[in-house]
Short mmCIF file of C-alpha atoms and ligand atoms in Angstrom, two decimals:
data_model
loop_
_atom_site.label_atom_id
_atom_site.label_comp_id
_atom_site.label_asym_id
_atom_site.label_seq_id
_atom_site.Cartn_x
_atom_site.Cartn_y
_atom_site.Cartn_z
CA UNK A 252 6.82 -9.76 -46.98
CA UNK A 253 8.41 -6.96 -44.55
CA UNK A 254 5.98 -5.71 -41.86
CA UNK A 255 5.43 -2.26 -41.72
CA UNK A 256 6.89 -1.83 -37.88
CA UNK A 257 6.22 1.99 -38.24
CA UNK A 258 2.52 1.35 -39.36
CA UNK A 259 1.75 -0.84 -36.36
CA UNK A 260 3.51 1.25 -33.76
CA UNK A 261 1.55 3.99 -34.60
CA UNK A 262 -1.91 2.73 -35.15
CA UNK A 263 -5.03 3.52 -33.04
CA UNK A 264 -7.58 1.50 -31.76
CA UNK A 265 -9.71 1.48 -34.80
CA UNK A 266 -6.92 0.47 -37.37
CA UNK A 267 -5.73 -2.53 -35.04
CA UNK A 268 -8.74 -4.66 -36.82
CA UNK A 269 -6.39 -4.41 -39.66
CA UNK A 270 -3.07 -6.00 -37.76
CA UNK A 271 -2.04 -9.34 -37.01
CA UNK A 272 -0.56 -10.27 -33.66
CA UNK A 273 2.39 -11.59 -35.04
CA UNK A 274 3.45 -8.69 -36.52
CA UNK A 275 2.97 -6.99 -33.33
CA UNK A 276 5.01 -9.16 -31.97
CA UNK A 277 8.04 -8.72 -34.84
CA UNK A 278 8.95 -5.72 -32.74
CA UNK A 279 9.97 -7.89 -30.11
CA UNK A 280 12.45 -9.88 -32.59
CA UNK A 281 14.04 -6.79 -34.39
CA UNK A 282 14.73 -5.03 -30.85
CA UNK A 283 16.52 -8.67 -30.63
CA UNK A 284 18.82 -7.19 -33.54
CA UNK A 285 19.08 -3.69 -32.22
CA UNK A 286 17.47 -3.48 -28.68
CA UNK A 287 15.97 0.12 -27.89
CA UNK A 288 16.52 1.78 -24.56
CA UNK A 289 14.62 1.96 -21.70
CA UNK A 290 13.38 5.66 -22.62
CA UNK A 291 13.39 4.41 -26.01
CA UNK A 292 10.24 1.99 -25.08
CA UNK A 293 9.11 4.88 -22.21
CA UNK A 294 8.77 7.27 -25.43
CA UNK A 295 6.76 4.11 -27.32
CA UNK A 296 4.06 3.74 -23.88
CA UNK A 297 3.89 7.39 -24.56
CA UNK A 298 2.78 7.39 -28.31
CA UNK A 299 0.71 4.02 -27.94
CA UNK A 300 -1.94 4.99 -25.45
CA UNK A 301 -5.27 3.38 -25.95
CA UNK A 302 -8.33 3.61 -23.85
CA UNK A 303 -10.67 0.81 -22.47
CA UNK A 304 -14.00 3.09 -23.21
CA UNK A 305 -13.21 3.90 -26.54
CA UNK A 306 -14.12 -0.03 -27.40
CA UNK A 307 -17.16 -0.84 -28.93
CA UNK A 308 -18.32 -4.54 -27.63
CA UNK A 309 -21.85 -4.36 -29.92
CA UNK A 310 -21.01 -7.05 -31.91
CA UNK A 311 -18.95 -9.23 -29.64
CA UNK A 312 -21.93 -9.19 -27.29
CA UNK A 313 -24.45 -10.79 -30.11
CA UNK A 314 -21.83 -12.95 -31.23
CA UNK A 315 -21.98 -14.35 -27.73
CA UNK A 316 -25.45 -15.06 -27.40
CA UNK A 317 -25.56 -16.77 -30.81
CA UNK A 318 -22.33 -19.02 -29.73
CA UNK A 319 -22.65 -22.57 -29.16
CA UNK A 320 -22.26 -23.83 -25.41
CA UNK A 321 -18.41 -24.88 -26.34
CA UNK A 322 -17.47 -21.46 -27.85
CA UNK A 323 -18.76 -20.09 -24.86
CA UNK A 324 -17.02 -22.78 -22.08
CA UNK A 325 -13.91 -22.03 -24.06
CA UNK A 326 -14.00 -18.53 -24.33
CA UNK A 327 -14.82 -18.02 -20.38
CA UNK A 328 -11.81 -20.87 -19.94
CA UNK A 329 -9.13 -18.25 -21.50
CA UNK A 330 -10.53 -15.18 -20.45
CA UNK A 331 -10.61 -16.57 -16.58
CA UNK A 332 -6.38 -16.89 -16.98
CA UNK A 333 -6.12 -13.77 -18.45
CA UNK A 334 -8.24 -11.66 -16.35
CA UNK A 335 -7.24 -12.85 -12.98
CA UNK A 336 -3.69 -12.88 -14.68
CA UNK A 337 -3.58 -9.02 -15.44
CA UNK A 338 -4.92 -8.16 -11.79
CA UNK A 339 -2.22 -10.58 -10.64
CA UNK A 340 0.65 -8.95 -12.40
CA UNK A 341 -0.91 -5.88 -11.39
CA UNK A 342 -0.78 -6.45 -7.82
CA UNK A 343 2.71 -7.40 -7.85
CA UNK A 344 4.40 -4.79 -10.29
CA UNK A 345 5.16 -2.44 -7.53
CA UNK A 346 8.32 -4.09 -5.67
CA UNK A 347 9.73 -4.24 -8.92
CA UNK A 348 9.64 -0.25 -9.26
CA UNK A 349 11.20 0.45 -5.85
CA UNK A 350 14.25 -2.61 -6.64
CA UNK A 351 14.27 -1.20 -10.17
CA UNK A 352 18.61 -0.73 -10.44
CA UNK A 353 18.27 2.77 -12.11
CA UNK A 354 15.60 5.39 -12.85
CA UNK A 355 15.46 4.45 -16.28
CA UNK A 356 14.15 0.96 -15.42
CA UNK A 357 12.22 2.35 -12.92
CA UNK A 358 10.32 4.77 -14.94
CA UNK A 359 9.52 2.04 -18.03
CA UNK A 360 8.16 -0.13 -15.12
CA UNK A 361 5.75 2.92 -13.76
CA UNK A 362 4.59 2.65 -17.66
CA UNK A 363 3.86 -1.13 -17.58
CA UNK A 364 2.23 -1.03 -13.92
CA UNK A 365 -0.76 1.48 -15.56
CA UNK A 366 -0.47 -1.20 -18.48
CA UNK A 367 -1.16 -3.67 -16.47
CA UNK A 368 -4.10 -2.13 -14.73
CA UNK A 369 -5.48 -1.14 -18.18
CA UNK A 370 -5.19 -4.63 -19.11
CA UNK A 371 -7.33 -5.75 -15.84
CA UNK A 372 -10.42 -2.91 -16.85
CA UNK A 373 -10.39 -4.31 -20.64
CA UNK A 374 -11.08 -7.59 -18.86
CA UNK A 375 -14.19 -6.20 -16.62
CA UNK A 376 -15.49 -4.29 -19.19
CA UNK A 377 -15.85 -7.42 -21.64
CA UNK A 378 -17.14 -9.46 -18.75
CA UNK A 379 -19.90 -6.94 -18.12
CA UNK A 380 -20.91 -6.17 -21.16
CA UNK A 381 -20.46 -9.59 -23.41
CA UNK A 382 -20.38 -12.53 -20.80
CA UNK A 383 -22.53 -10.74 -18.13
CA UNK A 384 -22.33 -11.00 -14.65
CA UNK A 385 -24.14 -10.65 -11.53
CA UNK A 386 -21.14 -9.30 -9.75
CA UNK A 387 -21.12 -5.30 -7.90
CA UNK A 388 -17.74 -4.79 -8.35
CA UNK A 389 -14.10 -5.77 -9.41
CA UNK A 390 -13.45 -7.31 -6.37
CA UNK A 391 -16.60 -9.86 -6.03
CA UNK A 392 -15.70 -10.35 -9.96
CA UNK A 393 -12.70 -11.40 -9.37
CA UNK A 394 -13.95 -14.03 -6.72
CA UNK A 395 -16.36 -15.40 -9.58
CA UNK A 396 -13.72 -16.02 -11.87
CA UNK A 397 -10.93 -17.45 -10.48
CA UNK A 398 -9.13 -20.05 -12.76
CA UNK A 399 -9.95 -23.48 -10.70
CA UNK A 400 -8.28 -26.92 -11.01
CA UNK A 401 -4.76 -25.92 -12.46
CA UNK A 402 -2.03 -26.45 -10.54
CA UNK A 403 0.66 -25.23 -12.69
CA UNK A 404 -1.42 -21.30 -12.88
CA UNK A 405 -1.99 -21.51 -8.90
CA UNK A 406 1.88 -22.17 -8.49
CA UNK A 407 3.03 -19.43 -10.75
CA UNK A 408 0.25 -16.45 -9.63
CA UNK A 409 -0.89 -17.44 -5.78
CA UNK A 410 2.47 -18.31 -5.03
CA UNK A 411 5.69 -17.72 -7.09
CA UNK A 412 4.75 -14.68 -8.32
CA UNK A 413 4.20 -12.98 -5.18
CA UNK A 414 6.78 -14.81 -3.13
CA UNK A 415 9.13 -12.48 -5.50
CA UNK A 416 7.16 -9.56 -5.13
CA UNK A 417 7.37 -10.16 -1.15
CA UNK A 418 11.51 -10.73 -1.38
CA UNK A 419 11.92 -7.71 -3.90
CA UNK A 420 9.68 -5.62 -1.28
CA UNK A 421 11.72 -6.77 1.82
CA UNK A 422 14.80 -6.25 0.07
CA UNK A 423 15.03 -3.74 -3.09
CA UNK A 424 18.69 -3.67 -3.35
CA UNK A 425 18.69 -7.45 -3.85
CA UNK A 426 19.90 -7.67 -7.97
CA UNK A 427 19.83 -11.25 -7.97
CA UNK A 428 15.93 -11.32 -6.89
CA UNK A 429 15.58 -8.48 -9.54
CA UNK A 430 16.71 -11.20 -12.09
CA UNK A 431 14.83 -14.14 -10.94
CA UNK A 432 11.49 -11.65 -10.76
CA UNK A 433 12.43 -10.68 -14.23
CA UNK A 434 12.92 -14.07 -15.63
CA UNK A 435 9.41 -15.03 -13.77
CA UNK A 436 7.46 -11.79 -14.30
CA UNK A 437 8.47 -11.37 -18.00
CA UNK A 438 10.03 -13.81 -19.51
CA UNK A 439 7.80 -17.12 -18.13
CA UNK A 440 4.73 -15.61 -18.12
CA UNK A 441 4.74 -12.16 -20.11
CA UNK A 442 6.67 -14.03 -23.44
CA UNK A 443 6.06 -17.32 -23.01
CA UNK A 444 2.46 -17.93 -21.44
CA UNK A 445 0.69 -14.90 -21.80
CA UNK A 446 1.70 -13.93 -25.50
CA UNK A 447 1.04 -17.51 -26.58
CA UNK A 448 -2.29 -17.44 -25.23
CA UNK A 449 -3.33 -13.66 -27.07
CA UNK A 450 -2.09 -15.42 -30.41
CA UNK A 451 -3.53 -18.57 -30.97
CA UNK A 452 -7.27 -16.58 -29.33
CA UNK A 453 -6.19 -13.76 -31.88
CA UNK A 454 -5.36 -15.73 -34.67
CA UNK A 455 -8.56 -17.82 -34.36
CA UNK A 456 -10.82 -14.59 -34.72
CA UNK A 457 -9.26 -13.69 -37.31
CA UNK A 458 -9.62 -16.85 -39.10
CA UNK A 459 -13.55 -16.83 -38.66
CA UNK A 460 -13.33 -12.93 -39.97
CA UNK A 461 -13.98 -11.21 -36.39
CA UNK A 462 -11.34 -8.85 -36.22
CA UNK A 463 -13.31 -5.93 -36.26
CA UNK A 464 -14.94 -6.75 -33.11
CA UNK A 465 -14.02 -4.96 -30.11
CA UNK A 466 -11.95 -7.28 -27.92
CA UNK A 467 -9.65 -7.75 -31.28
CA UNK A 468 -9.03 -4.42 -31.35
CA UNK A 469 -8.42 -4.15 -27.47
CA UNK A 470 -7.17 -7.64 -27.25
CA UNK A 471 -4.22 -6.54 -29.83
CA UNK A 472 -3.44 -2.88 -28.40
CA UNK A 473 -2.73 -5.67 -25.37
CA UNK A 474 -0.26 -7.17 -27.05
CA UNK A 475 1.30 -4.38 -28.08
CA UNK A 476 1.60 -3.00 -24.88
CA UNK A 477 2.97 -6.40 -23.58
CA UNK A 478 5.57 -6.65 -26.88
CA UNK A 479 7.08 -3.40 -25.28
CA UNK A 480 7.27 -5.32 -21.48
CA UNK A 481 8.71 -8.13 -22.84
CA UNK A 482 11.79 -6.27 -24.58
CA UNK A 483 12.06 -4.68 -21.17
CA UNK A 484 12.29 -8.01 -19.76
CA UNK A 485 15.08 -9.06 -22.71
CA UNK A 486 17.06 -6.22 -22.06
CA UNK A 487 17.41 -6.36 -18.12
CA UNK A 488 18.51 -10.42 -18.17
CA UNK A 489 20.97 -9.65 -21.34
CA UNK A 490 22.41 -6.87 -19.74
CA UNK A 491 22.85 -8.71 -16.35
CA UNK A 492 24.43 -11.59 -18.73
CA UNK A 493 26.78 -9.40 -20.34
CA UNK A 494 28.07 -7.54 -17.34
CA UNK A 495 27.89 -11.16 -14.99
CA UNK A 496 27.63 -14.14 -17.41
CA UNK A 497 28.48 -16.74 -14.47
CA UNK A 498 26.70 -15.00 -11.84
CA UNK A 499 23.47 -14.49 -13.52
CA UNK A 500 23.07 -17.28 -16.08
CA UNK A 501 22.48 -19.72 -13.49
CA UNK A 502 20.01 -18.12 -11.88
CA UNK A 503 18.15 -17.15 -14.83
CA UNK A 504 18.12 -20.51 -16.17
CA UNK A 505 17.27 -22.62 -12.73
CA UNK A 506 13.97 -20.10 -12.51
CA UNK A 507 13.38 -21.26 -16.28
CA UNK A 508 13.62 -24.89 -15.12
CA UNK A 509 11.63 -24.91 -12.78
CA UNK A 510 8.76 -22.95 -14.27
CA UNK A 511 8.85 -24.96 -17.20
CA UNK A 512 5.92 -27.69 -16.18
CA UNK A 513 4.07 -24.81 -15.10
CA UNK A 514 4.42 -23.42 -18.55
CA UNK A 515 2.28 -26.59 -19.92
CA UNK A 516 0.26 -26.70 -16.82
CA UNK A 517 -1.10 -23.01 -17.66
CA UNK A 518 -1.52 -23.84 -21.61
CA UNK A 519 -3.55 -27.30 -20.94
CA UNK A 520 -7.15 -27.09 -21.67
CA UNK A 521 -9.32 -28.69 -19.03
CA UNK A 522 -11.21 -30.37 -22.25
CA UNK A 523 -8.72 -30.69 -25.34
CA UNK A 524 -12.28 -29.56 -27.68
CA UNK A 525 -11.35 -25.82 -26.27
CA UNK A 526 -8.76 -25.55 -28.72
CA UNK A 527 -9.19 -28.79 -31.38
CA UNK A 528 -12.30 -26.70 -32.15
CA UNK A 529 -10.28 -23.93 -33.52
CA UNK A 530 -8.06 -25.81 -35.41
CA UNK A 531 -4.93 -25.79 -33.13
CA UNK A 532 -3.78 -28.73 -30.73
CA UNK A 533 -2.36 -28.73 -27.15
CA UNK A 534 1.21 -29.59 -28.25
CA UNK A 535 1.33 -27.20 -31.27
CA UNK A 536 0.02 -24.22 -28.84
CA UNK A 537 3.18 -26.14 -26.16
CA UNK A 538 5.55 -26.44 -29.16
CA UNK A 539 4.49 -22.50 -30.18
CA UNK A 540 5.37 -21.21 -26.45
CA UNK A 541 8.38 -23.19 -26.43
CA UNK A 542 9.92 -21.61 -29.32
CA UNK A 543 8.94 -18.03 -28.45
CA UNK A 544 10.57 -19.07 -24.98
CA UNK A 545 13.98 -20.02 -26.90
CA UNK A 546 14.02 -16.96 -29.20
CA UNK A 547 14.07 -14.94 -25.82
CA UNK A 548 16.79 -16.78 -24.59
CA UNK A 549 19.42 -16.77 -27.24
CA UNK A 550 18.38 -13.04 -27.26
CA UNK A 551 19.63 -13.00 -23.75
CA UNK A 552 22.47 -14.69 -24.14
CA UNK A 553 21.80 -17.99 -22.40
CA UNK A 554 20.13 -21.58 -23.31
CA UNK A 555 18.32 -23.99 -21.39
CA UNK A 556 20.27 -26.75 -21.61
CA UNK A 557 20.91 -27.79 -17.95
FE1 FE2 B 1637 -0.89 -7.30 -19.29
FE1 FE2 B 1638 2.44 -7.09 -19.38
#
């Protein structure tokens, strides 16, 4: 069956019920084939603007009080990564702007930094209104939620991620820690991490018919927006492989080594039940990211293979 790419670029808020995160995510693979420019994907922020108050979280919030005590413990697991995540990759967007290599880059990554932020509201709206919380504002909220006991997310947000942000800051005309960020930022955990986490959750709603509640709909316009940072990501490192092969490969695939046990670290359910409930299993969601992870690559123009 072809995917109607045009249909899903276009749609709105109230016709993502209708799509399927992985054919949001076939836009990634056919840039792969013929990769748009940077305006190209500045002129696609532009037509897919969504907003966080136009979401209607009625449903979602019964659903929640009629969900079992698992549903619940499993839900709050997921939604803990990706809410602190989105406030992390918000925090640290901004070095990347100012070490951006030319304006072009450094307008699509102005696009993705009010993305991100976008991202981070979706998150404290749903906790407010479906999960409930005591909390006064986004900052205390953020205290109460912090993903605990996993090593693997603590190394790649609290201290890789803005180690880079720090070195890009201190030094914006450094291209090599352009490409490392790059690899880190959207490669390891935009594409690999973050994109397998939004389709097995996605996938699952959809299986027990709630994809016309409100974080589907947001949840999706999510990964849309993050389908459009991670061909941003694809372009930079195949660009930098094309124009450096022997410079560049090597740096790009020693940050992939040694984020990959973080990669599994992230994915791993504190209680296997969190996602054996939904029909999946830890190494098929592993086996899923890894895959993703090696379509990226050969889209770059490198392999892991040390
Ligand atoms: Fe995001
Ligand atoms: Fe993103």
């Amino acid at each position: 069956m072809t995917v109607d790419l045009d249909r899903i670029a276009r749609a709105n808020l109230r016709e993502m019920g209708d799509i399927r995160i992985d054919d949001v995510l076939s836009f990634i693979d056919r840039g792969i084939e013929n990769m748009p420019s940077y305006m190209d994907l500045y002129r696609r922020w532009e037509a897919q603007q969504w907003a966080v108050s136009d979401l209607d979280f009625t449903l979602d919030r019964q659903d929640w009080l009629e969900a079992t005590d698992l549903d619940r413990k499993a839900t709050l697991w997921s939604h803990r990564l990706f809410f602190n995540g989105e406030e992390r990759v918000t925090a640290t967007l901004a070095p990347f702007v100012w070490a951006a290599p030319t304006p072009e880059m450094e307008i699509f990554l102005s696009t993705q930094m009010v993305d991100e932020a976008r991202h981070t509201v979706f998150f404290d709206r749903w906790w407010h209104e479906v999960a409930g919380t005591d909390a006064k504002n986004l900052g205390e909220l953020l205290v109460e939620i912090r993903p605990d006991a996993n090593e693997g997310y603590n190394e790649l947000f609290y201290d890789r991620l803005p180690s880079t942000a720090q070195r890009l800051a201190s030094n914006p005309k450094d291209f090599d820690a352009f490409v490392e960020g790059v690899t880190l930022y959207h490669i390891v955990i935009e594409a690999t991490i973050a994109l397998t986490g939004q389709r097995f959750e996605l996938e699952s709603m959809r299986d027990q018919g709630l994809n016309d509640r409100g974080f589907y709909k947001g949840f999706t316009a999510v990964a849309r927006d993050e389908s459009r940072h991670v061909s941003f990501g694809i372009k930079v490192l195949q660009e930098a492989v094309r124009e450096d092969g022997e410079r560049y490969a090597p740096l790009i695939q020693k940050t992939l080594v040694e984020c990959l046990p973080l990669i599994s670290g992230t994915l791993d359910p504190p209680d296997p039940s969190y996602v054996t409930e939904f029909g999946y299993t830890e190494s098929e969601i592993v086996a899923y990211a890894m895959e993703s992870l090696n379509k990226r690559l050969r889209a770059i123009g490198i392999n892991l293979a040390a």
